[in-house]
Short mmCIF file of C-alpha atoms and ligand atoms in Angstrom, two decimals:
data_model
loop_
_atom_site.label_atom_id
_atom_site.label_comp_id
_atom_site.label_asym_id
_atom_site.label_seq_id
_atom_site.Cartn_x
_atom_site.Cartn_y
_atom_site.Cartn_z
CA UNK A 284 -12.27 42.47 5.94
CA UNK A 285 -15.06 43.69 7.98
CA UNK A 286 -13.53 46.72 7.63
CA UNK A 287 -13.14 46.97 4.06
CA UNK A 288 -16.95 45.74 3.74
CA UNK A 289 -17.97 48.00 5.68
CA UNK A 290 -16.01 50.70 3.70
CA UNK A 291 -18.04 49.64 0.80
CA UNK A 292 -21.41 49.79 2.44
CA UNK A 293 -21.88 45.99 2.05
CA UNK A 294 -24.35 44.35 4.63
CA UNK A 295 -22.48 41.34 6.62
CA UNK A 296 -22.92 40.12 9.66
CA UNK A 297 -19.93 38.09 11.38
CA UNK A 298 -20.37 34.43 13.04
CA UNK A 299 -17.36 33.20 14.72
CA UNK A 300 -17.29 31.14 18.21
CA UNK A 301 -14.20 33.40 19.21
CA UNK A 302 -12.13 30.51 20.03
CA UNK A 303 -9.22 32.35 18.38
CA UNK A 304 -11.00 35.51 17.14
CA UNK A 305 -11.69 38.54 19.60
CA UNK A 306 -14.56 40.86 19.90
CA UNK A 307 -12.76 43.98 20.41
CA UNK A 308 -11.54 43.32 16.68
CA UNK A 309 -15.14 43.52 15.15
CA UNK A 310 -16.34 46.14 17.38
CA UNK A 311 -19.24 48.23 16.04
CA UNK A 312 -20.11 45.16 13.64
CA UNK A 313 -22.49 42.90 13.81
CA UNK A 314 -21.16 39.98 15.59
CA UNK A 315 -22.96 36.68 16.32
CA UNK A 316 -21.23 34.30 18.82
CA UNK A 317 -21.65 30.59 17.62
CA UNK A 318 -20.15 27.67 15.44
CA UNK A 319 -20.05 26.94 12.05
CA UNK A 320 -21.99 23.40 12.39
CA UNK A 321 -24.40 24.74 14.64
CA UNK A 322 -27.35 23.84 12.02
CA UNK A 323 -30.22 25.51 13.49
CA UNK A 324 -28.29 28.82 14.60
CA UNK A 325 -27.29 28.64 10.98
CA UNK A 326 -30.61 28.40 9.73
CA UNK A 327 -32.14 30.80 11.94
CA UNK A 328 -29.64 33.00 10.20
CA UNK A 329 -29.55 31.59 6.96
CA UNK A 330 -33.58 32.40 6.82
CA UNK A 331 -34.22 35.79 8.64
CA UNK A 332 -31.49 37.24 6.40
CA UNK A 333 -31.58 38.23 2.68
CA UNK A 334 -27.63 36.31 2.48
CA UNK A 335 -25.73 36.08 -1.23
CA UNK A 336 -22.36 35.55 0.03
CA UNK A 337 -20.77 33.47 2.23
CA UNK A 338 -16.80 34.29 3.55
CA UNK A 339 -15.11 31.22 5.23
CA UNK A 340 -12.03 32.45 7.44
CA UNK A 341 -12.62 29.70 10.22
CA UNK A 342 -10.29 27.19 10.26
CA UNK A 343 -7.71 26.01 12.41
CA UNK A 344 -4.44 27.05 11.15
CA UNK A 345 -1.39 25.71 13.13
CA UNK A 346 0.48 23.90 10.79
CA UNK A 347 2.52 22.28 13.96
CA UNK A 348 -0.86 21.47 16.25
CA UNK A 349 -2.40 20.14 13.05
CA UNK A 350 0.00 17.50 12.76
CA UNK A 351 0.24 16.56 17.02
CA UNK A 352 -3.95 16.94 17.00
CA UNK A 353 -5.66 16.32 13.46
CA UNK A 354 -8.68 15.07 14.62
CA UNK A 355 -9.13 19.06 15.91
CA UNK A 356 -8.17 19.99 12.46
CA UNK A 357 -10.27 17.54 10.62
CA UNK A 358 -13.58 18.29 12.72
CA UNK A 359 -13.48 22.24 12.28
CA UNK A 360 -11.99 22.33 8.98
CA UNK A 361 -13.47 19.87 7.09
CA UNK A 362 -16.52 18.65 9.27
CA UNK A 363 -17.51 21.69 10.12
CA UNK A 364 -17.33 23.47 7.09
CA UNK A 365 -19.19 20.85 4.96
CA UNK A 366 -22.16 21.70 7.79
CA UNK A 367 -21.99 25.14 7.11
CA UNK A 368 -22.31 24.25 2.78
CA UNK A 369 -24.93 21.96 3.43
CA UNK A 370 -27.13 24.44 5.37
CA UNK A 371 -26.42 27.27 2.35
CA UNK A 372 -27.27 24.41 -0.14
CA UNK A 373 -30.33 23.81 1.59
CA UNK A 374 -31.43 27.82 1.71
CA UNK A 375 -29.84 28.60 -1.69
CA UNK A 376 -26.83 30.52 -0.89
CA UNK A 377 -25.07 29.89 -3.99
CA UNK A 378 -21.54 32.18 -3.52
CA UNK A 379 -18.94 31.00 -1.41
CA UNK A 380 -15.58 32.15 -0.80
CA UNK A 381 -13.17 30.35 0.90
CA UNK A 382 -9.31 30.85 2.14
CA UNK A 383 -7.23 28.52 1.57
CA UNK A 384 -3.74 28.09 1.25
CA UNK A 385 -0.31 27.25 -0.60
CA UNK A 386 0.08 24.14 2.10
CA UNK A 387 -2.26 22.56 -0.28
CA UNK A 388 0.32 22.19 -2.92
CA UNK A 389 3.08 20.58 -0.35
CA UNK A 390 6.85 20.31 -1.58
CA UNK A 391 7.05 22.59 -4.63
CA UNK A 392 7.87 21.03 -7.84
CA UNK A 393 8.42 24.46 -9.68
CA UNK A 394 8.46 28.29 -8.75
CA UNK A 395 6.61 30.11 -8.11
CA UNK A 396 3.75 27.53 -8.27
CA UNK A 397 0.87 28.19 -10.55
CA UNK A 398 -2.83 27.11 -10.24
CA UNK A 399 -2.02 23.60 -11.93
CA UNK A 400 0.72 22.91 -9.57
CA UNK A 401 -0.15 19.15 -8.11
CA UNK A 402 -1.62 19.56 -4.58
CA UNK A 403 0.41 17.00 -2.28
CA UNK A 404 0.21 18.40 1.04
CA UNK A 405 2.09 17.15 3.73
CA UNK A 406 0.38 17.83 6.42
CA UNK A 407 -3.28 17.99 8.31
CA UNK A 408 -3.47 21.18 7.76
CA UNK A 409 -2.88 21.44 4.37
CA UNK A 410 -4.53 18.58 3.58
CA UNK A 411 -7.44 19.41 5.57
CA UNK A 412 -7.99 22.90 3.33
CA UNK A 413 -7.47 20.91 0.23
CA UNK A 414 -10.17 18.54 0.78
CA UNK A 415 -12.53 21.86 0.92
CA UNK A 416 -11.38 22.35 -2.32
CA UNK A 417 -12.16 19.73 -3.54
CA UNK A 418 -15.71 19.17 -1.55
CA UNK A 419 -16.75 22.50 -2.95
CA UNK A 420 -15.52 20.73 -6.78
CA UNK A 421 -18.77 18.33 -5.92
CA UNK A 422 -20.75 20.20 -4.64
CA UNK A 423 -20.51 23.15 -7.51
CA UNK A 424 -21.19 20.06 -10.11
CA UNK A 425 -24.14 18.76 -8.18
CA UNK A 426 -25.98 21.47 -6.29
CA UNK A 427 -24.80 25.22 -8.27
CA UNK A 428 -22.78 26.39 -4.92
CA UNK A 429 -20.24 28.44 -6.80
CA UNK A 430 -17.00 29.13 -4.88
CA UNK A 431 -13.60 31.14 -5.09
CA UNK A 432 -10.66 29.44 -2.99
CA UNK A 433 -8.37 32.20 -2.67
CA UNK A 434 -4.68 30.22 -1.73
CA UNK A 435 -2.79 32.55 0.49
CA UNK A 436 0.77 32.55 0.44
CA UNK A 437 2.05 34.35 3.65
CA UNK A 438 -0.67 36.82 5.17
CA UNK A 439 1.37 39.52 6.96
CA UNK A 440 0.83 43.35 7.72
CA UNK A 441 -1.64 44.89 9.29
CA UNK A 442 -4.16 47.57 8.84
CA UNK A 443 -2.56 50.24 6.85
CA UNK A 444 -5.40 52.73 9.65
CA UNK A 445 -3.62 50.85 12.11
CA UNK A 446 -7.35 49.25 13.74
CA UNK A 447 -6.22 45.53 13.52
CA UNK A 448 -3.36 43.30 13.16
CA UNK A 449 -1.99 40.12 13.50
CA UNK A 450 -2.86 38.08 17.36
CA UNK A 451 -2.48 35.48 17.82
CA UNK A 452 -1.89 32.98 20.91
CA UNK A 453 0.89 31.24 20.81
CA UNK A 454 2.54 33.28 17.96
CA UNK A 455 4.30 31.12 15.60
CA UNK A 456 4.97 33.58 12.48
CA UNK A 457 8.07 34.92 11.61
CA UNK A 458 6.84 39.12 10.59
CA UNK A 459 5.19 39.46 14.50
CA UNK A 460 7.72 37.38 16.02
CA UNK A 461 10.72 39.32 14.78
CA UNK A 462 8.63 42.98 15.33
CA UNK A 463 8.30 41.15 19.13
CA UNK A 464 12.14 41.13 19.56
CA UNK A 465 12.61 44.34 18.00
CA UNK A 466 10.14 45.41 20.69
CA UNK A 467 11.85 43.91 23.69
CA UNK A 468 8.70 41.49 24.29
CA UNK A 469 11.09 38.46 23.01
CA UNK A 470 14.65 38.12 23.66
CA UNK A 471 15.34 36.90 19.67
CA UNK A 472 14.22 35.66 17.01
CA UNK A 473 15.30 31.78 16.09
CA UNK A 474 15.67 31.26 12.45
CA UNK A 475 14.91 27.93 11.90
CA UNK A 476 17.58 26.31 9.31
CA UNK A 477 19.93 28.51 7.87
CA UNK A 478 21.94 25.46 5.68
CA UNK A 479 18.76 25.25 2.96
CA UNK A 480 19.30 25.82 -0.52
CA UNK A 481 18.90 29.41 -1.39
CA UNK A 482 20.79 32.54 -1.27
CA UNK A 483 21.62 33.15 2.15
CA UNK A 484 20.72 29.40 3.66
CA UNK A 485 17.28 30.52 5.19
CA UNK A 486 14.00 29.80 3.97
CA UNK A 487 11.81 32.47 0.69
CA UNK A 488 8.29 33.13 1.46
CA UNK A 489 6.05 34.85 -0.76
CA UNK A 490 4.42 37.63 2.14
CA UNK A 491 1.18 39.35 1.20
CA UNK A 492 -0.53 41.88 2.92
CA UNK A 493 -3.94 41.34 4.54
CA UNK A 494 -5.12 44.43 2.74
CA UNK A 495 -4.63 43.23 -0.49
CA UNK A 496 -5.90 39.74 0.23
CA UNK A 497 -9.23 41.86 1.99
CA UNK A 498 -9.51 43.47 -1.46
CA UNK A 499 -9.36 40.12 -3.19
CA UNK A 500 -12.24 38.55 -1.16
CA UNK A 501 -14.32 41.86 -2.67
CA UNK A 502 -13.08 41.05 -5.79
CA UNK A 503 -14.21 37.51 -5.65
CA UNK A 504 -17.36 38.49 -4.68
CA UNK A 505 -18.57 40.78 -7.35
CA UNK A 506 -17.29 38.40 -9.88
CA UNK A 507 -19.47 35.19 -8.35
CA UNK A 508 -22.15 37.84 -7.84
CA UNK A 509 -21.50 38.91 -11.76
CA UNK A 510 -22.00 34.99 -13.11
CA UNK A 511 -18.24 34.30 -12.92
CA UNK A 512 -17.72 30.60 -12.80
CA UNK A 513 -16.25 28.97 -9.67
CA UNK A 514 -12.16 29.48 -9.92
CA UNK A 515 -9.17 29.23 -7.44
CA UNK A 516 -6.50 31.73 -7.19
CA UNK A 517 -3.50 31.37 -5.76
CA UNK A 518 -2.31 35.25 -4.16
CA UNK A 519 1.17 36.23 -3.59
CA UNK A 520 3.51 39.11 -4.56
CA UNK A 521 5.29 36.69 -6.88
CA UNK A 522 8.59 37.73 -5.22
CA UNK A 523 9.94 35.96 -2.36
CA UNK A 524 12.27 36.92 0.64
CA UNK A 525 14.09 34.59 3.12
CA UNK A 526 13.98 34.92 6.61
CA UNK A 527 16.85 37.08 6.80
CA UNK A 528 15.95 39.34 4.12
CA UNK A 529 12.45 39.82 6.81
CA UNK A 530 15.34 40.50 9.50
CA UNK A 531 17.21 43.05 7.91
CA UNK A 532 13.53 45.05 6.96
CA UNK A 533 12.47 44.29 10.30
CA UNK A 534 15.64 46.70 11.87
CA UNK A 535 14.76 49.17 8.86
CA UNK A 536 10.79 49.66 10.02
CA UNK A 537 11.68 49.74 13.57
CA UNK A 538 15.63 51.44 14.00
CA UNK A 539 16.28 48.82 16.05
CA UNK A 540 18.92 45.82 16.08
CA UNK A 541 17.34 41.96 16.27
CA UNK A 542 18.83 39.39 18.17
CA UNK A 543 19.06 36.45 16.02
CA UNK A 544 19.97 32.41 17.33
CA UNK A 545 20.20 29.69 14.73
CA UNK A 546 18.33 27.20 14.79
CA UNK A 547 17.10 23.74 14.07
CA UNK A 548 14.73 23.58 10.74
CA UNK A 549 11.25 23.32 11.17
CA UNK A 550 9.74 20.45 10.23
CA UNK A 551 7.48 20.32 7.28
CA UNK A 552 8.88 23.65 5.75
CA UNK A 553 9.51 24.27 1.84
CA UNK A 554 12.38 26.04 1.36
CA UNK A 555 11.17 28.32 -1.05
CA UNK A 556 7.36 29.25 -1.64
CA UNK A 557 6.72 31.86 -4.46
CA UNK A 558 2.92 32.18 -5.86
CA UNK A 559 2.60 32.93 -9.56
CA UNK A 560 -0.97 35.64 -9.32
CA UNK A 561 -1.26 35.77 -12.83
CA UNK A 562 -4.66 34.19 -12.91
CA UNK A 563 -5.83 36.69 -9.73
CA UNK A 564 -4.68 39.51 -11.42
CA UNK A 565 -6.15 38.64 -15.25
CA UNK A 566 -9.70 36.78 -13.32
CA UNK A 567 -10.42 38.82 -11.15
CA UNK A 568 -8.44 42.12 -11.62
CA UNK A 569 -6.35 42.01 -8.42
CA UNK A 570 -3.56 44.88 -8.18
CA UNK A 571 -1.56 44.29 -4.73
CA UNK A 572 -0.75 47.73 -3.60
CA UNK A 573 1.35 46.89 -0.70
CA UNK A 574 4.02 44.60 -1.93
CA UNK A 575 7.14 46.12 -0.42
CA UNK A 576 8.36 44.28 1.81
CA UNK A 577 9.29 47.11 4.53
CA UNK A 578 5.39 48.46 3.62
CA UNK A 579 4.29 45.27 5.63
CA UNK A 580 6.81 45.60 8.08
CA UNK A 581 6.05 48.84 8.72
CA UNK A 582 2.02 48.52 8.98
CA UNK A 583 2.81 45.92 11.30
CA UNK A 584 5.43 47.20 13.28
CA UNK A 585 2.93 50.63 13.72
CA UNK A 586 0.17 47.75 15.42
CA UNK A 587 2.79 46.03 16.70
CA UNK A 588 3.56 49.75 18.73
CA UNK A 589 -0.12 50.87 19.32
CA UNK A 590 -1.60 47.32 20.66
CA UNK A 591 0.94 46.27 22.30
CA UNK A 592 3.33 48.83 23.60
CA UNK A 593 0.56 51.50 24.14
CA UNK A 594 2.42 54.22 21.70
CA UNK A 595 1.83 55.82 18.93
CA UNK A 596 3.99 54.64 15.81
N1 UDP B 13 10.51 30.80 10.85
C1 UDP B 13 11.66 31.04 11.55
N2 UDP B 13 11.70 31.30 12.71
C2 UDP B 13 10.56 31.90 13.45
C3 UDP B 13 9.35 31.66 12.43
C4 UDP B 13 9.05 31.02 11.31
O1 UDP B 13 12.59 31.30 11.51
O2 UDP B 13 10.41 31.94 14.61
C5 UDP B 13 10.55 30.75 9.53
C6 UDP B 13 9.77 29.32 9.06
O3 UDP B 13 10.97 28.10 9.17
C7 UDP B 13 9.92 30.07 7.55
C8 UDP B 13 8.81 31.20 7.61
O4 UDP B 13 10.21 31.77 8.58
O5 UDP B 13 10.84 29.53 6.65
C9 UDP B 13 7.79 31.98 7.88
O6 UDP B 13 7.28 30.76 8.43
P1 UDP B 13 6.24 31.21 8.80
O7 UDP B 13 5.31 30.55 10.28
O8 UDP B 13 5.45 32.87 9.21
O9 UDP B 13 5.06 31.21 7.86
P2 UDP B 13 4.43 29.59 7.30
O10 UDP B 13 5.46 29.54 5.41
O11 UDP B 13 4.87 28.29 8.03
O12 UDP B 13 3.47 29.88 6.69
#
């Protein structure tokens, strides 16, 4: 996101407590180290700058961890976020872009999933995101805080220029793990369930490139700054790929054979999650450019090679 903002010559400052972010990812940009709920710090920041919008990427995102440690999730994802919103209201900053998630929908009743689909999150992570969306509705109504919630489906890929990519510890996401199996950093990839009611029995997801997600944020800022009403948008390519198809694409992108182990289903995994992003296209003018799975894998593989193996892709 920072790379894109800089490219567009939009001035920004990053606030991060570096609990999972890495300093080197934002090298060359202004970084303030601190927490979202540090009211004194935020007040000082908001009073000393002319800030027109805030983008929030600061949630914890591990579904499994949210089940065993919900307090961590409600504290950071809801309470700290509300503290930020209160600070924005106090400083009359009116525009807010929120990273939301397909997890707010829970197990889909129909697919592709549009914005009207019932919200029945099935884990604390999804519930925290849905709570913030509801808080935002109330804050708009009462305080005129305008917000765009961007509900990412499966964020994937890496900066096409090769400067940033996924780096979680521990890593739990399919694409980075498949590529670790290709590069030899893992022995194999485990498929979590091959008895779902899908064509090949494995779960289907809508993988959306991080560059396309970043573009959606830029469009969302523009939309709000031009007077747009608060909006909620599902962001995906509208095309699902199974775990098997992702592994096949990874073998093509890397030219390597990937060892597969068939494991049990992972708790809380819906069989199919695919987005209907018509609203984002029509209202924000969003046009994903990197929808092809092979391109997503290619960029992620470039990052795996450069960052973790020290090789030029
Ligand atoms: N998955 C898998 N093996 C792994 C990690 C993930 O089979 O080692 C599956 C997972 O069950 C889901 C899909 O890959 O169906 C995408 O999972 P990921 O964790 O990347 O994203 P999520 O859909 O949970 O947001």
